[in-house]
GROMACS .gro file of C-alpha atoms in nm:
model
  198
    1MET     CA    1  -0.113  -1.972  -1.763
    2VAL     CA    2  -0.469  -1.887  -1.871
    3SER     CA    3  -0.580  -1.537  -1.790
    4VAL     CA    4  -0.939  -1.458  -1.704
    5SER     CA    5  -1.082  -1.122  -1.799
    6SER     CA    6  -1.227  -0.926  -1.511
    7GLU     CA    7  -1.460  -0.736  -1.744
    8PRO     CA    8  -1.821  -0.839  -1.696
    9LEU     CA    9  -1.991  -0.990  -1.999
   10LEU     CA   10  -2.275  -0.789  -2.146
   11PRO     CA   11  -2.607  -0.973  -2.151
   12THR     CA   12  -2.766  -1.077  -2.478
   13ALA     CA   13  -3.041  -0.832  -2.564
   14LEU     CA   14  -3.366  -0.939  -2.730
   15LYS     CA   15  -3.608  -0.687  -2.878
   16ILE     CA   16  -3.986  -0.728  -2.894
   17LEU     CA   17  -4.228  -0.476  -3.039
   18ILE     CA   18  -4.572  -0.411  -2.890
   19ALA     CA   19  -4.796  -0.294  -3.173
   20GLY     CA   20  -5.162  -0.255  -3.261
   21GLY     CA   21  -5.425   0.003  -3.333
   22PHE     CA   22  -5.486   0.332  -3.158
   23GLY     CA   23  -5.596   0.293  -2.795
   24VAL     CA   24  -5.559  -0.085  -2.776
   25GLY     CA   25  -5.336  -0.093  -2.463
   26LYS     CA   26  -4.976  -0.089  -2.585
   27THR     CA   27  -4.853   0.163  -2.327
   28THR     CA   28  -5.043  -0.020  -2.054
   29MET     CA   29  -4.883  -0.352  -2.149
   30VAL     CA   30  -4.528  -0.215  -2.145
   31GLY     CA   31  -4.596  -0.052  -1.807
   32SER     CA   32  -4.750  -0.364  -1.653
   33VAL     CA   33  -4.461  -0.594  -1.734
   34SER     CA   34  -4.148  -0.375  -1.729
   35GLU     CA   35  -3.921  -0.416  -1.428
   36VAL     CA   36  -3.819  -0.051  -1.453
   37ALA     CA   37  -4.035   0.257  -1.479
   38PRO     CA   38  -4.110   0.259  -1.851
   39LEU     CA   39  -4.014   0.543  -2.078
   40GLU     CA   40  -4.338   0.680  -2.218
   41THR     CA   41  -4.394   0.952  -2.475
   42GLU     CA   42  -4.756   1.021  -2.386
   43GLU     CA   43  -4.908   1.354  -2.477
   44ARG     CA   44  -5.256   1.491  -2.419
   45ILE     CA   45  -5.498   1.454  -2.705
   46THR     CA   46  -5.593   1.803  -2.818
   47THR     CA   47  -5.831   1.952  -3.070
   48ALA     CA   48  -5.547   1.926  -3.325
   49SER     CA   49  -5.618   1.552  -3.348
   50VAL     CA   50  -5.982   1.607  -3.445
   51GLY     CA   51  -6.030   1.468  -3.793
   52VAL     CA   52  -5.678   1.321  -3.786
   53ASP     CA   53  -5.700   1.046  -3.521
   54ASP     CA   54  -5.996   0.810  -3.519
   55LEU     CA   55  -6.132   0.808  -3.163
   56ALA     CA   56  -6.423   0.577  -3.249
   57GLY     CA   57  -6.449   0.319  -2.973
   58VAL     CA   58  -6.195   0.502  -2.751
   59GLU     CA   59  -6.379   0.829  -2.695
   60LYS     CA   60  -6.260   0.853  -2.332
   61LYS     CA   61  -5.892   0.833  -2.428
   62THR     CA   62  -5.715   1.151  -2.314
   63SER     CA   63  -5.351   1.084  -2.408
   64THR     CA   64  -5.158   0.909  -2.683
   65THR     CA   65  -4.809   0.781  -2.759
   66VAL     CA   66  -4.629   1.012  -2.999
   67ALA     CA   67  -4.299   0.827  -3.036
   68MET     CA   68  -4.263   0.499  -2.845
   69ASP     CA   69  -4.280   0.329  -2.509
   70PHE     CA   70  -3.979   0.145  -2.372
   71GLY     CA   71  -3.947  -0.115  -2.098
   72ARG     CA   72  -3.709  -0.389  -1.983
   73ILE     CA   73  -3.730  -0.738  -1.839
   74THR     CA   74  -3.417  -0.913  -1.709
   75ILE     CA   75  -3.467  -1.284  -1.770
   76SER     CA   76  -3.123  -1.380  -1.636
   77PRO     CA   77  -2.784  -1.210  -1.594
   78GLU     CA   78  -2.710  -1.324  -1.949
   79LEU     CA   79  -3.043  -1.233  -2.113
   80VAL     CA   80  -3.243  -0.908  -2.120
   81LEU     CA   81  -3.568  -0.845  -2.305
   82TYR     CA   82  -3.633  -0.492  -2.432
   83LEU     CA   83  -3.989  -0.389  -2.513
   84PHE     CA   84  -4.071  -0.116  -2.763
   85GLY     CA   85  -4.431   0.001  -2.779
   86THR     CA   86  -4.515   0.153  -3.116
   87PRO     CA   87  -4.746   0.449  -3.175
   88GLY     CA   88  -5.085   0.342  -3.305
   89GLN     CA   89  -5.183   0.630  -3.532
   90ASP     CA   90  -5.113   0.610  -3.904
   91ARG     CA   91  -4.930   0.945  -3.899
   92PHE     CA   92  -4.653   0.797  -3.680
   93TRP     CA   93  -4.598   0.479  -3.881
   94PHE     CA   94  -4.285   0.616  -4.045
   95MET     CA   95  -4.108   0.512  -3.722
   96TRP     CA   96  -4.210   0.146  -3.746
   97ASP     CA   97  -3.934   0.043  -3.986
   98ASP     CA   98  -3.668   0.180  -3.751
   99LEU     CA   99  -3.832   0.031  -3.443
  100SER     CA  100  -3.863  -0.312  -3.606
  101THR     CA  101  -3.495  -0.334  -3.704
  102GLY     CA  102  -3.343  -0.625  -3.514
  103ALA     CA  103  -3.669  -0.732  -3.351
  104LEU     CA  104  -3.693  -1.096  -3.248
  105GLY     CA  105  -4.072  -1.076  -3.266
  106ALA     CA  106  -4.380  -0.871  -3.194
  107VAL     CA  107  -4.709  -0.858  -3.012
  108VAL     CA  108  -5.010  -0.732  -3.205
  109LEU     CA  109  -5.265  -0.618  -2.948
  110ALA     CA  110  -5.624  -0.647  -3.066
  111ASP     CA  111  -5.955  -0.515  -2.937
  112THR     CA  112  -6.256  -0.727  -3.039
  113ARG     CA  113  -6.465  -0.409  -3.062
  114ARG     CA  114  -6.230  -0.280  -3.334
  115LEU     CA  115  -6.057  -0.582  -3.489
  116ASP     CA  116  -6.009  -0.397  -3.818
  117ALA     CA  117  -5.752  -0.176  -3.642
  118SER     CA  118  -5.526  -0.485  -3.619
  119PHE     CA  119  -5.493  -0.554  -3.991
  120ALA     CA  120  -5.223  -0.295  -4.063
  121SER     CA  121  -4.997  -0.428  -3.783
  122ILE     CA  122  -5.047  -0.787  -3.892
  123ASP     CA  123  -4.968  -0.697  -4.254
  124PHE     CA  124  -4.656  -0.509  -4.142
  125PHE     CA  125  -4.508  -0.807  -3.955
  126GLU     CA  126  -4.616  -1.068  -4.210
  127SER     CA  127  -4.461  -0.872  -4.497
  128ARG     CA  128  -4.129  -0.849  -4.307
  129ASP     CA  129  -4.139  -1.212  -4.189
  130ILE     CA  130  -4.125  -1.104  -3.823
  131PRO     CA  131  -4.286  -1.366  -3.597
  132PHE     CA  132  -4.571  -1.234  -3.386
  133ALA     CA  133  -4.848  -1.330  -3.148
  134VAL     CA  134  -5.187  -1.165  -3.123
  135GLY     CA  135  -5.288  -1.057  -2.773
  136VAL     CA  136  -5.662  -1.000  -2.751
  137ASN     CA  137  -5.694  -0.735  -2.481
  138CYS     CA  138  -6.013  -0.817  -2.291
  139PHE     CA  139  -6.107  -0.472  -2.166
  140ASP     CA  140  -6.278  -0.474  -1.825
  141GLY     CA  141  -6.266  -0.855  -1.823
  142ARG     CA  142  -6.498  -0.885  -2.124
  143ARG     CA  143  -6.430  -1.192  -2.335
  144GLU     CA  144  -6.651  -1.126  -2.632
  145ALA     CA  145  -6.482  -1.378  -2.863
  146THR     CA  146  -6.274  -1.692  -2.836
  147ALA     CA  147  -5.915  -1.709  -2.957
  148GLU     CA  148  -6.030  -1.922  -3.251
  149GLN     CA  149  -6.298  -1.670  -3.350
  150VAL     CA  150  -6.035  -1.394  -3.349
  151ARG     CA  151  -5.798  -1.612  -3.552
  152GLN     CA  152  -6.065  -1.662  -3.817
  153ALA     CA  153  -6.174  -1.295  -3.819
  154LEU     CA  154  -5.814  -1.181  -3.869
  155ASP     CA  155  -5.740  -1.461  -4.119
  156LEU     CA  156  -5.429  -1.566  -3.926
  157ASP     CA  157  -5.200  -1.853  -4.010
  158PRO     CA  158  -5.271  -2.153  -3.782
  159SER     CA  159  -4.919  -2.123  -3.638
  160THR     CA  160  -4.974  -1.766  -3.515
  161PRO     CA  161  -5.047  -1.770  -3.140
  162VAL     CA  162  -5.364  -1.592  -3.024
  163VAL     CA  163  -5.384  -1.522  -2.649
  164LEU     CA  164  -5.677  -1.371  -2.458
  165CYS     CA  165  -5.527  -1.131  -2.205
  166ASP     CA  166  -5.572  -0.832  -1.977
  167VAL     CA  167  -5.264  -0.616  -2.030
  168ARG     CA  168  -5.318  -0.437  -1.699
  169GLU     CA  169  -5.204  -0.758  -1.527
  170ARG     CA  170  -4.834  -0.843  -1.528
  171GLN     CA  171  -4.882  -1.221  -1.550
  172SER     CA  172  -5.126  -1.187  -1.838
  173SER     CA  173  -4.882  -0.965  -2.030
  174LYS     CA  174  -4.601  -1.214  -1.962
  175THR     CA  175  -4.814  -1.493  -2.112
  176VAL     CA  176  -4.844  -1.296  -2.437
  177LEU     CA  177  -4.467  -1.231  -2.444
  178LEU     CA  178  -4.398  -1.601  -2.393
  179ALA     CA  179  -4.621  -1.674  -2.693
  180VAL     CA  180  -4.406  -1.437  -2.903
  181LEU     CA  181  -4.087  -1.610  -2.789
  182GLU     CA  182  -4.240  -1.946  -2.880
  183ALA     CA  183  -4.342  -1.816  -3.225
  184ALA     CA  184  -3.986  -1.688  -3.281
  185ARG     CA  185  -3.838  -2.023  -3.174
  186ALA     CA  186  -4.074  -2.215  -3.404
  187GLN     CA  187  -3.987  -1.988  -3.699
  188ALA     CA  188  -3.613  -2.027  -3.637
  189GLU     CA  189  -3.648  -2.407  -3.622
  190ALA     CA  190  -3.852  -2.410  -3.943
  191ARG     CA  191  -3.584  -2.206  -4.121
  192LEU     CA  192  -3.310  -2.438  -3.999
  193ALA     CA  193  -3.508  -2.744  -4.107
  194ALA     CA  194  -3.571  -2.591  -4.452
  195SER     CA  195  -3.201  -2.526  -4.497
  196GLY     CA  196  -3.110  -2.879  -4.384
  197GLN     CA  197  -2.930  -2.756  -4.073
  198LEU     CA  198  -3.166  -2.922  -3.827
   0.00000   0.00000   0.00000
């Protein structure tokens, strides 16, 4: 007689990082798409950050992530997606290696007004061979560049997805996450093909 365990199976967990420069919308993206109230480590920006954090282009920003943001999306009973928003300031980058451990992929959020703030995140994921998509956060609905113009400005590989988005909107954030999943699938298939397993 075959016995059936009554213990429920744990779902497969997938991890995606949400990264990018200071003030680009990482906390907002996690909050817009998470099915649960996200864990946020936001603190008020004080005079202690003067000369330490670059507020150019985000002068109205009043708070910042000091550790990480965390959210969850249940895709099915068997599959759960965990989102980890990284801090954007250089002084918190020591946490990135730990946060990236086991990540399926990443989103690099970009702001066309400050594209140079994206380079460090892109370099981080490229150097670790972590698939990623670039989400161009169109603040206040402004689309100041096309996806192809951003691709060229950031010198991205043609296979790297670039998605224009508004991270305040759930559906828009989901579109960026789907692009990451597609990039991860394509990378896995390429590796299998290179090893002769596909």
